[in-house]
Coordinates of N, CA and C in Angstrom, one line a residue:
M288 N -29.0 20.7 25.2 CA -29.4 20.2 24.5 C -29.4 21.4 22.9
I289 N -29.2 21.0 22.4 CA -28.9 22.7 20.9 C -30.4 22.4 20.3
V290 N -31.0 23.4 20.3 CA -32.6 23.9 20.0 C -32.4 24.8 18.9
P291 N -33.4 24.6 18.0 CA -33.5 26.0 16.8 C -33.8 26.9 17.5
M292 N -33.0 28.2 17.6 CA -33.2 29.7 18.6 C -34.9 29.4 18.4
T293 N -35.7 30.4 19.3 CA -36.4 31.1 19.4 C -36.6 32.6 19.3
L294 N -37.4 33.4 19.7 CA -37.1 35.0 19.9 C -37.0 34.7 21.9
E295 N -37.4 34.0 22.6 CA -37.4 33.9 24.1 C -36.5 33.1 24.6
H296 N -35.5 32.3 23.3 CA -33.9 32.3 24.4 C -33.2 33.4 23.8
A297 N -33.6 34.0 22.3 CA -32.9 35.0 22.2 C -33.2 36.7 23.1
L298 N -34.2 36.4 24.0 CA -34.3 37.5 24.3 C -33.7 36.8 25.9
Y299 N -33.3 36.0 26.5 CA -33.6 35.6 28.0 C -32.3 36.3 28.3
V300 N -30.9 35.3 26.8 CA -29.6 35.0 26.6 C -29.2 36.3 27.1
C301 N -29.4 37.5 25.9 CA -29.1 38.5 25.1 C -28.7 39.8 26.6
R302 N -30.4 39.1 27.6 CA -30.6 40.3 28.8 C -29.9 40.1 30.0
N303 N -29.2 38.9 30.2 CA -28.4 37.6 30.8 C -27.1 37.4 30.5
M304 N -26.2 38.1 29.6 CA -25.5 38.1 28.7 C -24.3 37.9 29.4
R305 N -23.1 36.7 29.7 CA -21.5 37.1 30.0 C -21.0 39.0 30.0
A306 N -20.7 39.1 31.1 CA -19.9 40.5 31.6 C -19.2 40.3 30.2
L307 N -17.5 39.6 29.8 CA -17.1 39.9 28.4 C -18.1 40.1 27.0
S308 N -18.9 39.8 27.1 CA -19.8 38.8 25.5 C -20.7 40.3 25.0
M309 N -20.8 41.3 26.7 CA -21.6 42.2 27.1 C -20.6 43.9 26.3
K310 N -19.3 43.5 26.6 CA -18.4 44.6 26.3 C -18.2 44.6 24.9
S311 N -18.0 42.8 24.0 CA -17.4 43.3 23.1 C -18.8 44.1 22.2
M312 N -20.0 43.6 22.7 CA -21.7 43.9 22.0 C -21.3 45.6 21.8
E313 N -21.7 45.8 23.3 CA -21.0 47.3 23.6 C -19.9 47.7 22.8
G314 N -18.9 47.3 22.1 CA -17.9 48.2 21.6 C -18.0 48.0 20.8
T315 N -18.3 47.6 19.8 CA -18.4 47.1 18.4 C -20.2 48.1 17.8
R316 N -20.8 47.9 18.3 CA -21.8 48.8 17.5 C -21.8 50.2 18.4
F317 N -22.8 50.6 17.6 CA -23.2 51.8 17.6 C -23.8 52.5 19.3
T318 N -24.9 51.9 19.0 CA -25.7 51.5 20.2 C -25.8 50.2 20.7
Y319 N -26.5 49.3 21.9 CA -26.9 48.3 22.6 C -27.9 48.2 23.1
D320 N -28.7 47.8 22.6 CA -29.6 47.2 23.9 C -30.2 45.8 23.8
P321 N -30.2 45.3 24.5 CA -30.0 43.9 24.7 C -31.6 43.3 23.5
Q322 N -32.8 44.1 24.0 CA -33.4 43.1 23.4 C -33.6 43.5 21.6
E323 N -33.4 44.7 21.2 CA -32.7 45.2 19.8 C -31.8 44.1 19.5
F324 N -30.7 43.7 19.9 CA -30.0 43.2 20.0 C -30.7 41.1 19.7
A325 N -31.0 40.9 20.9 CA -32.0 39.7 20.6 C -32.9 39.7 19.3
I326 N -34.0 40.7 18.9 CA -34.9 40.7 18.2 C -34.2 40.7 16.4
N327 N -33.1 41.0 16.3 CA -31.9 41.3 15.4 C -31.7 40.0 15.3
R328 N -30.3 39.1 16.0 CA -30.5 37.8 15.5 C -30.9 36.8 15.6
F329 N -32.4 37.3 16.1 CA -33.4 35.9 15.7 C -34.2 36.6 14.5
M330 N -34.2 37.7 13.4 CA -34.6 37.9 12.7 C -33.6 37.8 11.4
T331 N -32.1 37.4 11.7 CA -30.9 36.8 10.7 C -31.7 36.0 9.8
D332 N -31.4 35.8 8.5 CA -31.4 34.9 7.8 C -30.2 34.5 8.2
G333 N -29.7 32.6 7.9 CA -28.5 31.9 8.5 C -29.2 30.8 9.2
L334 N -28.4 30.2 10.1 CA -28.3 29.2 10.9 C -28.7 29.8 12.4
K335 N -29.8 29.8 13.4 CA -30.0 30.3 14.5 C -30.6 28.9 15.5
L336 N -29.3 28.9 16.8 CA -29.4 27.4 17.1 C -29.5 28.3 18.6
A337 N -29.6 28.0 20.3 CA -30.4 27.6 21.0 C -29.5 26.5 21.8
A338 N -28.5 26.9 22.9 CA -28.2 26.0 23.8 C -28.8 26.0 25.2
I339 N -29.5 24.7 25.3 CA -30.6 25.0 26.9 C -29.6 23.9 27.1
A340 N -29.3 24.7 28.7 CA -29.1 23.4 30.0 C -29.9 22.8 30.4
E341 N -30.2 21.9 31.8 CA -31.1 20.5 32.0 C -31.7 20.8 32.4
D342 N -32.0 22.2 33.0 CA -33.3 22.9 34.1 C -34.0 23.6 32.8
G343 N -33.8 23.5 31.3 CA -34.7 24.1 30.4 C -34.3 25.6 30.4
T344 N -33.4 26.2 30.8 CA -32.9 27.7 30.9 C -32.1 27.7 29.8
P345 N -32.1 28.8 28.4 CA -31.0 28.7 27.4 C -30.0 29.7 27.8
V346 N -28.8 29.1 28.2 CA -27.3 29.5 28.3 C -26.7 29.7 27.3
G347 N -27.0 29.6 25.9 CA -26.5 30.4 24.4 C -26.8 30.8 23.1
I348 N -26.4 31.1 22.4 CA -27.4 31.2 21.3 C -26.0 31.6 20.2
G349 N -25.8 31.3 19.0 CA -25.5 31.3 18.6 C -25.5 31.0 16.9
G350 N -24.8 31.5 16.1 CA -25.6 30.6 14.5 C -24.9 31.4 13.2
L351 N -25.0 31.6 12.1 CA -23.9 31.7 11.0 C -25.3 32.3 9.9
Q352 N -24.3 33.5 9.3 CA -25.0 34.7 8.7 C -24.4 34.7 7.1
L353 N -24.5 34.6 6.2 CA -24.0 34.9 5.4 C -23.7 36.5 5.2
N354 N -22.6 36.3 4.9 CA -21.8 38.4 4.8 C -21.7 38.6 3.5
S355 N -21.1 37.4 2.9 CA -21.1 38.7 1.3 C -20.5 36.6 0.6
P356 N -21.1 36.6 -0.8 CA -21.2 35.3 -1.3 C -20.0 34.2 -0.8
L357 N -20.0 33.2 -0.8 CA -18.9 32.4 0.0 C -18.5 32.2 0.7
V358 N -19.1 33.9 2.2 CA -18.3 33.8 3.3 C -19.5 34.2 4.3
W359 N -19.0 33.2 5.5 CA -20.0 32.7 6.8 C -19.9 33.7 8.2
S360 N -20.0 35.2 8.7 CA -19.8 35.0 9.8 C -20.4 34.4 10.8
A361 N -20.0 33.7 11.8 CA -20.4 33.5 12.8 C -21.1 34.0 14.3
W362 N -21.5 33.8 14.8 CA -21.9 34.6 16.3 C -22.5 33.9 17.4
V363 N -22.0 34.1 18.4 CA -22.1 33.8 19.6 C -22.2 34.6 20.3
C364 N -23.4 34.0 21.2 CA -23.1 34.7 22.5 C -23.7 33.7 24.0
G365 N -23.2 34.4 25.4 CA -24.2 33.0 26.3 C -24.1 33.9 27.3
T366 N -24.1 33.2 28.5 CA -24.3 33.8 29.7 C -23.7 33.0 31.1
D367 N -23.7 33.8 31.9 CA -22.4 33.0 32.4 C -22.7 31.4 33.1
R368 N -23.7 30.4 32.2 CA -24.4 29.5 32.7 C -23.7 28.4 31.2
W369 N -23.2 29.4 30.4 CA -22.3 28.8 29.2 C -22.0 27.5 29.3
H370 N -20.9 26.9 30.3 CA -19.9 25.8 30.2 C -21.0 24.9 30.8
E371 N -22.7 24.7 31.6 CA -23.2 23.7 31.7 C -23.3 22.9 29.9
C372 N -23.3 23.5 29.2 CA -23.4 22.3 27.5 C -22.4 22.8 26.5
S373 N -21.0 22.9 27.7 CA -20.0 23.2 26.4 C -19.4 22.4 25.4
R374 N -19.4 21.3 25.8 CA -19.5 20.2 25.6 C -20.6 19.9 23.7
E375 N -21.5 20.0 24.5 CA -23.0 20.6 23.0 C -22.6 21.3 22.0
I376 N -22.1 22.2 22.6 CA -22.0 23.5 22.0 C -20.9 23.3 21.1
V377 N -19.2 22.6 21.4 CA -18.3 22.5 20.8 C -18.8 21.4 19.7
W378 N -19.1 20.3 19.7 CA -19.9 19.3 18.8 C -20.2 19.8 17.8
K379 N -21.3 20.5 18.5 CA -22.6 21.1 17.6 C -21.8 22.0 16.1
C380 N -20.3 22.7 16.7 CA -20.0 23.7 15.9 C -19.4 23.2 14.9
R381 N -18.4 22.2 15.4 CA -17.4 21.0 14.3 C -18.0 20.8 13.6
K382 N -19.0 20.2 14.0 CA -20.2 19.3 12.9 C -21.1 20.1 11.8
T383 N -21.3 21.4 12.1 CA -22.0 22.8 11.1 C -20.3 23.2 10.3
I384 N -19.3 23.5 11.2 CA -18.6 23.8 10.2 C -18.3 23.0 9.3
R385 N -18.0 21.4 9.4 CA -17.4 20.6 8.3 C -17.5 20.3 7.4
T386 N -19.6 20.8 7.7 CA -21.1 20.4 6.8 C -20.7 21.3 6.2
M387 N -20.6 23.1 6.9 CA -20.4 24.1 5.1 C -19.0 23.7 4.7
M388 N -18.0 23.5 5.0 CA -17.0 23.5 4.3 C -17.0 22.9 3.5
A389 N -17.6 21.6 3.0 CA -17.7 20.2 2.6 C -19.0 20.8 1.8
K390 N -19.2 22.2 1.4 CA -19.9 22.4 0.3 C -19.1 24.1 -0.2
P391 N -18.5 24.0 -1.0 CA -17.4 24.3 -1.6 C -17.8 25.9 -2.2
E392 N -19.1 24.8 -3.0 CA -20.0 26.1 -4.2 C -21.4 26.8 -2.8
S393 N -21.3 26.7 -1.9 CA -21.7 27.3 -1.1 C -21.3 28.2 0.1
C394 N -20.0 27.9 0.4 CA -18.9 28.5 1.7 C -18.0 27.9 1.4
H395 N -16.1 29.0 1.5 CA -15.0 28.8 1.2 C -14.1 29.8 2.6
R396 N -15.8 30.6 3.0 CA -14.9 30.6 5.1 C -15.7 31.1 5.7
I397 N -15.8 31.0 7.0 CA -16.1 30.9 8.2 C -15.1 31.5 9.0
Q398 N -16.1 33.2 9.5 CA -14.8 33.9 9.6 C -15.7 34.3 11.4
A399 N -15.1 34.5 12.4 CA -15.7 35.0 13.6 C -15.1 36.1 14.1
M400 N -15.3 37.2 15.2 CA -14.3 38.1 16.1 C -15.2 37.6 17.7
C401 N -13.9 38.1 18.0 CA -13.7 38.1 19.8 C -13.0 39.8 20.2
L402 N -13.3 39.6 21.6 CA -12.4 40.5 22.4 C -11.0 39.9 22.4
T403 N -10.1 40.8 21.6 CA -8.7 39.8 22.2 C -8.6 40.1 24.0
E404 N -8.7 40.1 24.4 CA -8.7 40.0 25.6 C -9.2 38.9 26.0
D405 N -10.4 38.6 25.6 CA -11.4 37.1 25.9 C -10.3 35.6 25.7
A406 N -9.6 35.8 26.9 CA -9.2 34.7 26.3 C -9.9 33.1 26.5
G407 N -10.8 33.0 27.2 CA -11.9 31.6 26.8 C -13.0 31.9 25.2
A408 N -13.2 33.1 24.8 CA -13.9 32.7 23.7 C -12.2 32.5 22.7
R409 N -11.1 33.3 22.5 CA -10.5 33.1 21.8 C -10.0 31.3 21.6
R410 N -10.0 30.6 23.3 CA -9.9 29.4 23.1 C -10.9 28.7 22.4
Y411 N -11.8 29.0 22.7 CA -13.4 28.5 22.3 C -13.3 28.8 20.5
L412 N -13.1 29.8 20.1 CA -13.0 29.8 18.7 C -11.5 28.6 17.6
E413 N -10.8 28.5 19.0 CA -9.9 27.2 18.6 C -10.5 26.2 18.4
V414 N -10.0 25.5 19.5 CA -10.9 24.1 20.0 C -12.1 23.9 19.4
V415 N -13.3 24.9 18.1 CA -13.6 24.3 17.0 C -13.2 24.3 15.7
G416 N -12.2 24.8 15.9 CA -11.4 24.6 14.5 C -11.7 25.8 14.0
M417 N -11.4 26.6 14.6 CA -11.0 27.6 13.7 C -9.4 28.8 14.0
K418 N -8.7 29.3 13.3 CA -7.5 30.1 13.0 C -7.3 31.4 13.1
W419 N -6.4 31.4 14.3 CA -6.1 33.3 14.5 C -6.0 33.7 13.5
E420 N -6.1 35.0 12.5 CA -5.6 35.5 11.4 C -5.0 37.0 11.8
H421 N -5.9 37.4 12.3 CA -5.1 38.6 13.0 C -5.9 39.9 14.0
D422 N -4.9 41.1 14.4 CA -6.1 41.6 15.9 C -5.9 42.3 15.4
M423 N -7.1 43.5 14.9 CA -8.0 44.5 14.2 C -7.5 45.5 14.9
L424 N -7.0 46.1 14.8 CA -6.1 47.3 16.2 C -7.3 48.9 16.1
R425 N -7.8 48.9 17.3 CA -9.0 50.1 17.7 C -9.8 49.8 17.1
L426 N -10.5 48.5 16.8 CA -12.1 48.3 16.0 C -13.0 49.1 16.9
R427 N -12.7 48.8 18.4 CA -14.2 49.3 18.7 C -14.0 50.2 19.3
K428 N -15.4 51.0 20.4 CA -15.7 52.7 20.4 C -14.5 52.9 21.3
D429 N -13.9 51.9 22.6 CA -12.9 52.2 24.0 C -11.6 51.9 23.6
G430 N -11.6 52.1 21.7 CA -10.0 52.3 21.5 C -9.2 50.6 21.3
G431 N -10.2 49.4 22.1 CA -9.4 48.4 21.8 C -9.7 47.0 21.0
A432 N -9.3 46.4 21.0 CA -8.8 45.6 19.4 C -9.8 43.9 19.0
M433 N -10.1 43.8 18.3 CA -11.0 42.3 18.2 C -10.1 41.6 17.6
S434 N -10.2 40.2 17.6 CA -9.1 39.6 17.1 C -10.2 38.6 16.0
M435 N -9.7 38.3 14.8 CA -10.1 37.7 13.8 C -9.6 36.7 14.1
Y436 N -11.2 35.0 14.0 CA -10.8 33.7 13.4 C -11.6 33.7 12.3
S437 N -10.6 32.3 11.7 CA -11.6 31.5 10.6 C -11.2 30.4 10.0
V438 N -12.4 29.6 9.3 CA -11.6 28.6 8.7 C -11.9 29.0 7.1
I439 N -10.8 28.6 6.8 CA -10.9 28.4 5.1 C -10.9 27.2 4.3
E440 N -11.6 27.5 3.3 CA -11.7 26.2 2.2 C -10.2 25.7 1.8

């Protein structure tokens, strides 16, 4: 089930994030604290959603944040149980992308980044309709790369 994200959803997912999501967060931020990140995501303007498993446990959070005029950044993180809602997540992402891109007066680009070595995240971004643009070398603190994906009007 996909629902509007609450602070409780964000806190749970950020404290139980899958290892590769954690590596991405730690590598691209000056400091990473799960509680601080959860509060930041909750306070961010824009679309914020949570994926809830059948037992009521939050398994993922994500959304869209206006990055610059007409350019939106997608953000997503999940627990190891993310796959339990993967069909709903993909369906909602595809629908949201179509809806946003149908409004050229408010959106002409949606972009997202993931760890270059995270094959699952790369596949997910492609499945929801994003295209690989380039790898940003030495972007992370550990010297690793991040991959940029986007949908452009």
